[in-house]
Short mmCIF file of C-alpha atoms and ligand atoms in Angstrom, two decimals:
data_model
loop_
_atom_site.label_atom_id
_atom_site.label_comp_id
_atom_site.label_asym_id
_atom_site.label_seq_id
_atom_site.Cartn_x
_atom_site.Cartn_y
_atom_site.Cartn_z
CA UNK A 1 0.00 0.00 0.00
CA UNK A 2 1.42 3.73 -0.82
CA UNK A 3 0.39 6.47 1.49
CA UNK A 4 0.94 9.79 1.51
CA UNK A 5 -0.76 12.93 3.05
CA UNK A 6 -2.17 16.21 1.73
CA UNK A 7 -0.68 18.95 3.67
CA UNK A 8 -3.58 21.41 5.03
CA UNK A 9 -2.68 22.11 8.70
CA UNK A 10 -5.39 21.48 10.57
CA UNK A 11 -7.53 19.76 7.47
CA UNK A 12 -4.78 17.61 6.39
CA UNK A 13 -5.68 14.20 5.42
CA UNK A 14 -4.32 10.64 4.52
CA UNK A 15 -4.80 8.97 0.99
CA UNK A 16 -4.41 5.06 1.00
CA UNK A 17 -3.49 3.58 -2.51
CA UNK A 18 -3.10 -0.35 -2.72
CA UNK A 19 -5.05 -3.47 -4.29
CA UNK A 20 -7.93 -4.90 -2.02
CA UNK A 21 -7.58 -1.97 0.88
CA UNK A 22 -11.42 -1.47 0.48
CA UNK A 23 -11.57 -4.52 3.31
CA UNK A 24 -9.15 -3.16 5.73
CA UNK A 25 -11.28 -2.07 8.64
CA UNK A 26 -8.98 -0.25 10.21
CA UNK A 27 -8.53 2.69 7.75
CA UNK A 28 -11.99 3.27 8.12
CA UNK A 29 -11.64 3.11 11.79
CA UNK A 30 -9.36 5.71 11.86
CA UNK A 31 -11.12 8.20 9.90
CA UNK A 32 -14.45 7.74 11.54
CA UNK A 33 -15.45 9.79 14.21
CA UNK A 34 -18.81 9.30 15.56
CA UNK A 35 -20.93 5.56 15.96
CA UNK A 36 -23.31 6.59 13.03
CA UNK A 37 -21.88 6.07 9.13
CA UNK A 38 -24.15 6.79 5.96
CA UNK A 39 -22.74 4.68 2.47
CA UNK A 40 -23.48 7.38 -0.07
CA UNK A 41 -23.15 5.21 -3.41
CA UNK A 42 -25.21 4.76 -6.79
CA UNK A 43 -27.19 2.16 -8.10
CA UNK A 44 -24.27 0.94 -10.34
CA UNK A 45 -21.77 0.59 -7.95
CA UNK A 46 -24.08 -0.49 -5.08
CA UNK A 47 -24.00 -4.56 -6.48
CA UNK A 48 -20.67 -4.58 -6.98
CA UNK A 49 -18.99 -3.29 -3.85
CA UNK A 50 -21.54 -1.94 -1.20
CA UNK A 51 -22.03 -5.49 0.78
CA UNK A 52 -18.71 -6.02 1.18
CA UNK A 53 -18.31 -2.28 3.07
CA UNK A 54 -21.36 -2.66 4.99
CA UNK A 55 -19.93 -5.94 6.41
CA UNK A 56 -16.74 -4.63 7.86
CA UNK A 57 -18.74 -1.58 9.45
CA UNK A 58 -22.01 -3.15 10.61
CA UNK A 59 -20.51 -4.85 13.73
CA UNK A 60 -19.15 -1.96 14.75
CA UNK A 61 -21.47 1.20 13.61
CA UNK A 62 -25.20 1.67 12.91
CA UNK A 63 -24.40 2.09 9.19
CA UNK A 64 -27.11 3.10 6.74
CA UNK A 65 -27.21 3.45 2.84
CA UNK A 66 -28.37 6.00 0.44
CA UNK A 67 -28.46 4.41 -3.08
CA UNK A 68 -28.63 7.06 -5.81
CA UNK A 69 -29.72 6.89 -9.96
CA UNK A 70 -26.41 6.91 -12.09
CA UNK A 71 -25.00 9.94 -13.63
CA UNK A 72 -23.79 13.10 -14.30
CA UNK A 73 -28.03 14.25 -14.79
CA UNK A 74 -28.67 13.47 -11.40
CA UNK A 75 -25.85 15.52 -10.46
CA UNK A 76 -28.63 18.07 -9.19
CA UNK A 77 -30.33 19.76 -6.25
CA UNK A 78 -32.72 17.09 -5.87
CA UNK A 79 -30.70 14.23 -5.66
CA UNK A 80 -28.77 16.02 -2.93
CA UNK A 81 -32.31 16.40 -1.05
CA UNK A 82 -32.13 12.91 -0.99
CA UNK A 83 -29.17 12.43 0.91
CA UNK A 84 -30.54 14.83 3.33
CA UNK A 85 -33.90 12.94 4.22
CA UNK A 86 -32.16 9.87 4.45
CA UNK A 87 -29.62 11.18 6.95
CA UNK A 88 -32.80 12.78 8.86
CA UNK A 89 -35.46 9.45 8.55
CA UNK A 90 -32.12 7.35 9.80
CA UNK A 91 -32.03 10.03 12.45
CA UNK A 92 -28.01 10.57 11.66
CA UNK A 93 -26.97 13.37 14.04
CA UNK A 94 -23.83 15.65 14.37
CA UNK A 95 -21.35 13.22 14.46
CA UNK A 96 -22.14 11.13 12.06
CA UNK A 97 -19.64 10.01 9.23
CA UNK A 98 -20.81 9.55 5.29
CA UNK A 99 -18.22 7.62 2.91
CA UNK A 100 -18.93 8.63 -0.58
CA UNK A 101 -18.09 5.01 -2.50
CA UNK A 102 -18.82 6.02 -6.40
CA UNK A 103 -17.09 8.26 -8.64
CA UNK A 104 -16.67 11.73 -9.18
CA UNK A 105 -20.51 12.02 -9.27
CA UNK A 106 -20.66 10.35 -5.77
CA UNK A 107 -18.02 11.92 -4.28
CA UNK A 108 -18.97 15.61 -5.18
CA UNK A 109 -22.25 15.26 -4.08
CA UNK A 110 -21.83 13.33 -1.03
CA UNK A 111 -19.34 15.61 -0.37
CA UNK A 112 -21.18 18.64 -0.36
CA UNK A 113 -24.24 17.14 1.70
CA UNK A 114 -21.06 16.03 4.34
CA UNK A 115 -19.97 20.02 4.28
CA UNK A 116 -23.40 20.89 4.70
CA UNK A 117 -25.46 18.46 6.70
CA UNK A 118 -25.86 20.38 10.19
CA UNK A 119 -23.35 22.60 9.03
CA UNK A 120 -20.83 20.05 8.66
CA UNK A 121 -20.14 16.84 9.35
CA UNK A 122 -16.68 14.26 8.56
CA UNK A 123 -16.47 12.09 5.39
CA UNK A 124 -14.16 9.62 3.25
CA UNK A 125 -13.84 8.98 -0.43
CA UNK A 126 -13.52 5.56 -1.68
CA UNK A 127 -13.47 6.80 -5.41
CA UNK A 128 -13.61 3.70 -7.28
CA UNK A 129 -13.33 5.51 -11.16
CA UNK A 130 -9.49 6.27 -11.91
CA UNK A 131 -10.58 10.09 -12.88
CA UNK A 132 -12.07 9.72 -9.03
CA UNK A 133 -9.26 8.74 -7.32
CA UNK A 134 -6.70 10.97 -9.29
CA UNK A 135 -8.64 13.62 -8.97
CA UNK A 136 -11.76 14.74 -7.65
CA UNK A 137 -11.71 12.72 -4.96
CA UNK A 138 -8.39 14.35 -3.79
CA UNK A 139 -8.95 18.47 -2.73
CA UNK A 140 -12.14 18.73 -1.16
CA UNK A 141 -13.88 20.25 -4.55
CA UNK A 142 -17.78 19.38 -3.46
CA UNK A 143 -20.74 20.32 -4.80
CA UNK A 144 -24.14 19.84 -7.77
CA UNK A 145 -25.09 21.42 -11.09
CA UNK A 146 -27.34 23.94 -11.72
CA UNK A 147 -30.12 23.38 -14.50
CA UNK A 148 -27.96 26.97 -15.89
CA UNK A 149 -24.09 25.37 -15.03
CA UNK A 150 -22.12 22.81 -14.19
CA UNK A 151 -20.71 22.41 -10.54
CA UNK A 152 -22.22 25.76 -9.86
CA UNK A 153 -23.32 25.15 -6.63
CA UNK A 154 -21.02 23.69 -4.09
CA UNK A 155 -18.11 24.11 -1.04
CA UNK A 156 -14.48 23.77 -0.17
CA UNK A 157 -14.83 20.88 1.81
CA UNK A 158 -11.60 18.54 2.93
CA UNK A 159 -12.59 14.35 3.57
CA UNK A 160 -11.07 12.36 6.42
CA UNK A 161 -8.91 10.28 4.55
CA UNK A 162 -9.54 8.76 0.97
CA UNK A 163 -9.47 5.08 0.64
CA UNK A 164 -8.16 4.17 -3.14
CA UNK A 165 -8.93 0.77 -3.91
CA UNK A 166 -7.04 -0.30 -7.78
CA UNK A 167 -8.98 -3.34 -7.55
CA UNK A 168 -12.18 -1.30 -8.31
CA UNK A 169 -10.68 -0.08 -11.52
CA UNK A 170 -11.29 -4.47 -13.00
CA UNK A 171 -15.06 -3.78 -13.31
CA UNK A 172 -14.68 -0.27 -14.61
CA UNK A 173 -15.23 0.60 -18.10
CA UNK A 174 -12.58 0.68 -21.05
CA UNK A 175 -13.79 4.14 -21.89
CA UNK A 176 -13.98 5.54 -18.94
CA UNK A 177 -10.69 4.13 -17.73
CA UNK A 178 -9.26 5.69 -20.96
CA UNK A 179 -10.76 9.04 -19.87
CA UNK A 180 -9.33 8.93 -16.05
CA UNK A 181 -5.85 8.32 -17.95
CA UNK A 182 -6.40 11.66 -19.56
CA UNK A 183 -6.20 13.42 -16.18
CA UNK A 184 -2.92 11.26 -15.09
CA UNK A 185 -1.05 12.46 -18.46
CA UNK A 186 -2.12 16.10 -17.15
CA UNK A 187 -0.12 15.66 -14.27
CA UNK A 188 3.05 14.99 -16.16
CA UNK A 189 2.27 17.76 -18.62
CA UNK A 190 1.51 20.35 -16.03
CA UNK A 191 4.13 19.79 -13.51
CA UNK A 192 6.35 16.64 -13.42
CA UNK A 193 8.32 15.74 -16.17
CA UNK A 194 9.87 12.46 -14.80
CA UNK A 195 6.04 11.53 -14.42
CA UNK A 196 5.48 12.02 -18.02
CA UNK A 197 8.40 10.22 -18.48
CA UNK A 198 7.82 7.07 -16.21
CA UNK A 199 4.62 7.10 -18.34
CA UNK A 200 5.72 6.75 -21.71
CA UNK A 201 7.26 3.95 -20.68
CA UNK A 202 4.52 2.23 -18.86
CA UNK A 203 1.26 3.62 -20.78
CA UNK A 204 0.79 -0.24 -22.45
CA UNK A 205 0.82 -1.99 -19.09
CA UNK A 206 -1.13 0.76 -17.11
CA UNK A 207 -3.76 0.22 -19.57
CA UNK A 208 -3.92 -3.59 -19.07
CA UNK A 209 -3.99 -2.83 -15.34
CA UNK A 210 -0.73 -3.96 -13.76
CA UNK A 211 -1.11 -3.94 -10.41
CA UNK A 212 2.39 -2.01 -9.26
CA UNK A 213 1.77 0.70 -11.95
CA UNK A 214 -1.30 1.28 -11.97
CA UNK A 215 -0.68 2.32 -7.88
CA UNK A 216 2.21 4.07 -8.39
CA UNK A 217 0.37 6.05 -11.67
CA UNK A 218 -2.26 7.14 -9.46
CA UNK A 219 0.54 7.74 -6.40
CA UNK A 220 2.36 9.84 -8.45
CA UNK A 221 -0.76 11.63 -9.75
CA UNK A 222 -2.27 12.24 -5.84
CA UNK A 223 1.59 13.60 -5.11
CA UNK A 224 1.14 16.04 -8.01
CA UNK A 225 -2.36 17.08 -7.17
CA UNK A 226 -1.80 17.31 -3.46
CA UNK A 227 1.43 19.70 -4.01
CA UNK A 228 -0.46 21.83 -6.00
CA UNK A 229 -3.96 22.17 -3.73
CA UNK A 230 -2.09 22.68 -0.59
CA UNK A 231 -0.31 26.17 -1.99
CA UNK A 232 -3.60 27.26 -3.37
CA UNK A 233 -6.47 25.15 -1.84
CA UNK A 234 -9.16 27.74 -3.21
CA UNK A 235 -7.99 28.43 -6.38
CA UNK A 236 -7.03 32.24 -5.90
CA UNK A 237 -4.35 31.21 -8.32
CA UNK A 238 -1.94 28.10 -9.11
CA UNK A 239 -4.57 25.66 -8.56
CA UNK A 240 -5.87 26.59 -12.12
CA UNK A 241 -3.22 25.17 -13.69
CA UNK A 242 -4.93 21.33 -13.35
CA UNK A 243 -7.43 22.76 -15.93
CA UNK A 244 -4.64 22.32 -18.64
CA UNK A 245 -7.06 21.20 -21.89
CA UNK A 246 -10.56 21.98 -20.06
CA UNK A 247 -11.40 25.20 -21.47
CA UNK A 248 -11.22 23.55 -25.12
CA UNK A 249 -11.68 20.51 -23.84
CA UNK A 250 -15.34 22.06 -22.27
CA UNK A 251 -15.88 23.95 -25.62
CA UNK A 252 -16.16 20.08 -27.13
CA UNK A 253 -18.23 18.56 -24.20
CA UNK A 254 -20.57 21.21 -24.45
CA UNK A 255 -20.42 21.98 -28.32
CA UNK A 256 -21.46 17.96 -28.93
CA UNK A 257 -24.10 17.20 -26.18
CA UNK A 258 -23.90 15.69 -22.65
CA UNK A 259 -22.35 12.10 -22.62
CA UNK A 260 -21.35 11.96 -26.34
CA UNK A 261 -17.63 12.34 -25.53
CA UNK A 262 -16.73 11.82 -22.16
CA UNK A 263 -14.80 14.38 -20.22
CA UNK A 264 -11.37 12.95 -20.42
CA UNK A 265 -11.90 12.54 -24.00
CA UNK A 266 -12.51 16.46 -24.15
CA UNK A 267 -9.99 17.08 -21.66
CA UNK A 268 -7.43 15.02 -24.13
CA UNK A 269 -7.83 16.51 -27.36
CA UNK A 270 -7.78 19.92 -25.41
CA UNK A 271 -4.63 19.17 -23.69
CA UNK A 272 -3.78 18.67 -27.51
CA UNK A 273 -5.27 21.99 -28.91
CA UNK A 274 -3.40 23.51 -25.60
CA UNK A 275 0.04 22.46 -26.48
CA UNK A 276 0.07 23.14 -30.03
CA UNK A 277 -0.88 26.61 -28.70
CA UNK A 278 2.23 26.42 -26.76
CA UNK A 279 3.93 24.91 -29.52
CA UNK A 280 3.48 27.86 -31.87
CA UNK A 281 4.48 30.29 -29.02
CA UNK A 282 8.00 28.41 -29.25
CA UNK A 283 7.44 26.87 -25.65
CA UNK A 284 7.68 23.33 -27.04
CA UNK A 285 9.68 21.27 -29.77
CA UNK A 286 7.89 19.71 -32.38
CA UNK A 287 8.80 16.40 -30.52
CA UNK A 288 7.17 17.52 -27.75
CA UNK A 289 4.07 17.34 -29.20
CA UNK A 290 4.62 13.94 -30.99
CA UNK A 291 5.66 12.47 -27.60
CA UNK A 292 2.63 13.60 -26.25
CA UNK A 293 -0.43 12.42 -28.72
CA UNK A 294 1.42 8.79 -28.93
CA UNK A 295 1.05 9.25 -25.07
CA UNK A 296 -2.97 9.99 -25.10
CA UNK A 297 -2.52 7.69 -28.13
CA UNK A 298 -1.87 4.66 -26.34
CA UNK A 299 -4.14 5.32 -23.67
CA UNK A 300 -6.98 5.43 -26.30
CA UNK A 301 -7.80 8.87 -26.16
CA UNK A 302 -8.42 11.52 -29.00
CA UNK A 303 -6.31 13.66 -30.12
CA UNK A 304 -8.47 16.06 -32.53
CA UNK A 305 -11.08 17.77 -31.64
CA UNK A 306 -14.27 16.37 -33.46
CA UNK A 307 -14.49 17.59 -36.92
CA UNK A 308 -18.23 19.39 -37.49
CA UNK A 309 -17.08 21.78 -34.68
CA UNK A 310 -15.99 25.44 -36.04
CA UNK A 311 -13.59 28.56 -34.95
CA UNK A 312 -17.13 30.38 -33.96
CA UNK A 313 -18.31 27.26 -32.20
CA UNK A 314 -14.88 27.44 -29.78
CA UNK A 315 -14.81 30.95 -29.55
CA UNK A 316 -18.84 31.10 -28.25
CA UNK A 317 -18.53 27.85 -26.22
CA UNK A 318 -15.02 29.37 -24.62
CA UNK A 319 -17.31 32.38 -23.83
CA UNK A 320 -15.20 35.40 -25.21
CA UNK A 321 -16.26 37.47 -28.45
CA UNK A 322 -13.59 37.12 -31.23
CA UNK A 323 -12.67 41.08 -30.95
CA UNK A 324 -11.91 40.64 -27.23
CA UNK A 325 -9.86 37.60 -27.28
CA UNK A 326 -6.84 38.78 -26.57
CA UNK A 327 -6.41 39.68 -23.09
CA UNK A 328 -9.91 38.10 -21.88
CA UNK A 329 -9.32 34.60 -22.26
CA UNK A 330 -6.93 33.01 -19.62
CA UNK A 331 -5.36 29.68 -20.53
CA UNK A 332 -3.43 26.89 -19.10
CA UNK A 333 -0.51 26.57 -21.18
CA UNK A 334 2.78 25.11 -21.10
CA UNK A 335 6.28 27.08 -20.99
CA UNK A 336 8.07 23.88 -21.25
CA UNK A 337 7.37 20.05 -21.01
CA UNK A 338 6.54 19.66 -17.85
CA UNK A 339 5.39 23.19 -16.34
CA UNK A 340 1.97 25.02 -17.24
CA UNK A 341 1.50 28.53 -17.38
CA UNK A 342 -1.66 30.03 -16.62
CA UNK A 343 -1.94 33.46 -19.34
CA UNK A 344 -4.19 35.53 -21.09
CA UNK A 345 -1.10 36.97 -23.11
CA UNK A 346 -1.35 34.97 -26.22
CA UNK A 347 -1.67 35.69 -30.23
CA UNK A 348 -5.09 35.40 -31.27
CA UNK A 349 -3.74 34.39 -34.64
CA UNK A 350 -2.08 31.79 -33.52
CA UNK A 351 -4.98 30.55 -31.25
CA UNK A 352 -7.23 30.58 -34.18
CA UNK A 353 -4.32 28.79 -36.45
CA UNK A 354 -4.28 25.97 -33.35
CA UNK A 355 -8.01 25.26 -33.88
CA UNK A 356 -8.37 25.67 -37.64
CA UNK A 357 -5.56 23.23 -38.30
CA UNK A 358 -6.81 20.87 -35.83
CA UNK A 359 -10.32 20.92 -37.38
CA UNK A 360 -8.74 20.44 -41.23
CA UNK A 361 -6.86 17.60 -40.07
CA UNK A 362 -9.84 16.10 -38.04
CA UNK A 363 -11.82 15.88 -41.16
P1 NAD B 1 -18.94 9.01 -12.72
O1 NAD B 1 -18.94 9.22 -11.28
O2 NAD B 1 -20.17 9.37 -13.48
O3 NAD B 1 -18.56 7.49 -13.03
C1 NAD B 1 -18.54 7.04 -14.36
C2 NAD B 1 -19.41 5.79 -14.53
O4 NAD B 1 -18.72 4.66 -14.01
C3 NAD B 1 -20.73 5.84 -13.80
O5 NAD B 1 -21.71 5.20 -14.55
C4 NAD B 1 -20.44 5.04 -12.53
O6 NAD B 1 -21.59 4.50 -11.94
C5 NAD B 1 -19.54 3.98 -13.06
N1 NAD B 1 -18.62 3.39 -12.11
C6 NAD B 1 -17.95 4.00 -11.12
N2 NAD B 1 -17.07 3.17 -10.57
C7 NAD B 1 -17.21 1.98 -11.18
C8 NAD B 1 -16.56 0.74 -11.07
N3 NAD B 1 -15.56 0.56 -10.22
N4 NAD B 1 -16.96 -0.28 -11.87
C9 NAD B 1 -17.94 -0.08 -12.78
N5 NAD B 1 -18.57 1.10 -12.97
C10 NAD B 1 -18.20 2.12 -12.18
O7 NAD B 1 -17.76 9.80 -13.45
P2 NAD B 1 -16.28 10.21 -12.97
O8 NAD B 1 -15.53 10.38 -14.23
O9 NAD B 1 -15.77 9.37 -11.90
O10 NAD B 1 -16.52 11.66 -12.33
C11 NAD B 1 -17.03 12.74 -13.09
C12 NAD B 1 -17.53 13.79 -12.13
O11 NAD B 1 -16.44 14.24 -11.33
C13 NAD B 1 -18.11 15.02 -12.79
O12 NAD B 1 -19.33 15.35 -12.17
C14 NAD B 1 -17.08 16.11 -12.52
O13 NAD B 1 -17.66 17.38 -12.39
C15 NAD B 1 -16.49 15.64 -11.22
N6 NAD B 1 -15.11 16.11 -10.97
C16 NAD B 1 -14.88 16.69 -9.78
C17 NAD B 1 -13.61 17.11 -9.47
C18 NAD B 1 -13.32 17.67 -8.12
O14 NAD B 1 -12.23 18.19 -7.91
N7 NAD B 1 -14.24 17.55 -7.18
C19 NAD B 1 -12.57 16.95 -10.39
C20 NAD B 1 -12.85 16.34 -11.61
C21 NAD B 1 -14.14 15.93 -11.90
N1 LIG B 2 -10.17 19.26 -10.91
C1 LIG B 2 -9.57 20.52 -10.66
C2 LIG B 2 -9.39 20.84 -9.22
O1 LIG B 2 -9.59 20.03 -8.34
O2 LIG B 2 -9.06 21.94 -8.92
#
């Protein structure tokens, strides 16, 4: 098992890594505080890996459930509501503990109703996606959509500890494993060059799930995320720099539908679009860029943005006006393999020569 701890004085916290630590009581132990626990988990995950939690608790804890529909739609007010009545029917009072055992779906929402629930009470992640456990389960990000945004309604809001079981990842799927890869590439990209590295020379075996790698991958990925959210833990500033690809990468989500191309996917080929941009700024070789689409490559991610999109359609969806571009816009960019930059001072030609190109050769 790899440990390590994210550094927030008195709302630090310990991450667990390691194949099969889902079972060991004791880290639960450890991070609950009160008699009461509430499983927050959804209807997908619930056969697969809910009995086996509620047997190592239920000798010990009056431990309840709150089963909730799958998906990113029911990512809402309402759903939340439900996690409040059935903390309040199963009488759950201050002290009470709720482990979020899902994804990033799960997590943010239980998440929020644990920062909110009489004001506040502890939780744990047991993220069981990899985009889960290398990210959002990591940082205390919490929260729902609104009908008129995403995440728009939410709190800073630190877990326990976080519990990351790799076994979880055998029943997860191929697409969405591809799309939590997306996010561990980031890492490299953004801030750790022996990372991106380590993962060119692993990608093939991560993919099929080795055991060793795949727990050091998302290791090295908590290490990088951890770094960064204990400097800046509510984004005033550096913490933007883990949303290297998302502003294309939203432009694409948002541009095709909900669901068509998962998030990773979007947050790949906008990595892509992001580092050509850097590219033509003379912040990267040309090998630079090769290195990294075989890298999304192998994981089985895109690299092009998808091909009926247009200039106008990135430009609206990245919410700026053509004229204003310049100077409005920031971006995460690089300023060398291995380090982002987070500007606004960028050509507008060469923005708009990024996507064009990418679109011609997409067709
Ligand atoms: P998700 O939670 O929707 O999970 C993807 C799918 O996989 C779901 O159908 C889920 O039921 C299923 N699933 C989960 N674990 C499984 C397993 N082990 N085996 C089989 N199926 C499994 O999606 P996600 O990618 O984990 O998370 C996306 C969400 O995370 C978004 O709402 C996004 O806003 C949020 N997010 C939050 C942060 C943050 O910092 N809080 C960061 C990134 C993303
Ligand atoms: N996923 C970006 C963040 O946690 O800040």
């Amino acid at each position: 098992m790899r440990t390590l701890n994210v550094d927030l004085g008195d709302r630090s916290y310990p991450i667990f890594i390691g194949a099969g630590i889902r079972n060991q009581q004791s880290l639960f132990d450890d991070a609950i505080q009160g008699k009461q626990v509430m499983v927050v988990t959804n209807e997908t995950i619930a056969p697969l890996y809910l009995d086996a939690l509620l047997n190592i608790l239920k000798n010990d804890y009056q431990v309840d459930t709150c089963v909730l529909p799958d998906g990113e739609p029911f990512k809402t007010l309402d759903t939340y509501q439900m996690i409040m009545t059935r903390l309040l029917e199963a009488r759950h009072n201050r002290t009470t503990t709720i482990i979020a055992l899902g994804g990033g779906v799960v997590g943010d929402m239980a998440g929020f109703a644990a920062a909110t629930y009489q004001r506040g009470v502890p939780f744990i992640q047991v993220p069981t996606t990899l985009l889960s456990q290398v990210d959002s389960s990591v940082g205390g990000k919490t929260g729902v959509n609104h009908p008129l945004g995403k995440n728009m309604i939410g709190a800073f809001y630190q877990p326990q500890a976080v519990i990351i079981d790799t076994e979880t990842l055998n029943t997860l799927p191929p697409r969405e494993l591809s799309a939590g890869m997306a996010e561990v590439i980031k890492y490299g990209l953004i801030c750790d060059r022996s990372m991106f590295e380590w993962l060119e020379n692993n990608m093939t075996a991560l993919m099929s799930l080795n055991a060793d790698l795949i727990t050091e991958a998302i290791y090295l990925s908590c290490v990088a995320k951890s770094k960064v959210v204990s400097q800046d833990e509510r984004e005033g500033g550096i913490r933007a720099i883990l949303n290297l690809g998302h502003t294309f990468g939203h432009a694409i989500e948002t541009e095709m539908g909900y669901g068509v191309w998962l998030h990773g996917e979007a947050v790949a080929a906008g990595s892509m679009l992001a580092l050509d941009l850097s590219w033509r700024m003379g912040n990267l070789e040309n090998s630079d860029l090769i290195r990294s689409a075989d890298l999304f490559k192998a994981a089985r991610l895109p690299l092009l943005p998808p091909a009926e999109m247009t200039l106008d359609s990135f430009v609206a969806r990245m919410s700026v006006d053509k004229k204003v571009l310049d100077g409005n816009l920031r971006l995460v960019l690089l300023s060398e393999l291995g380090q982002a930059m987070i500007t606004s001072d960028f050509p507008v030609e060469s923005f708009n020569e990024t996507i064009l190109d990418a679109l011609e050769a997409a067709m």
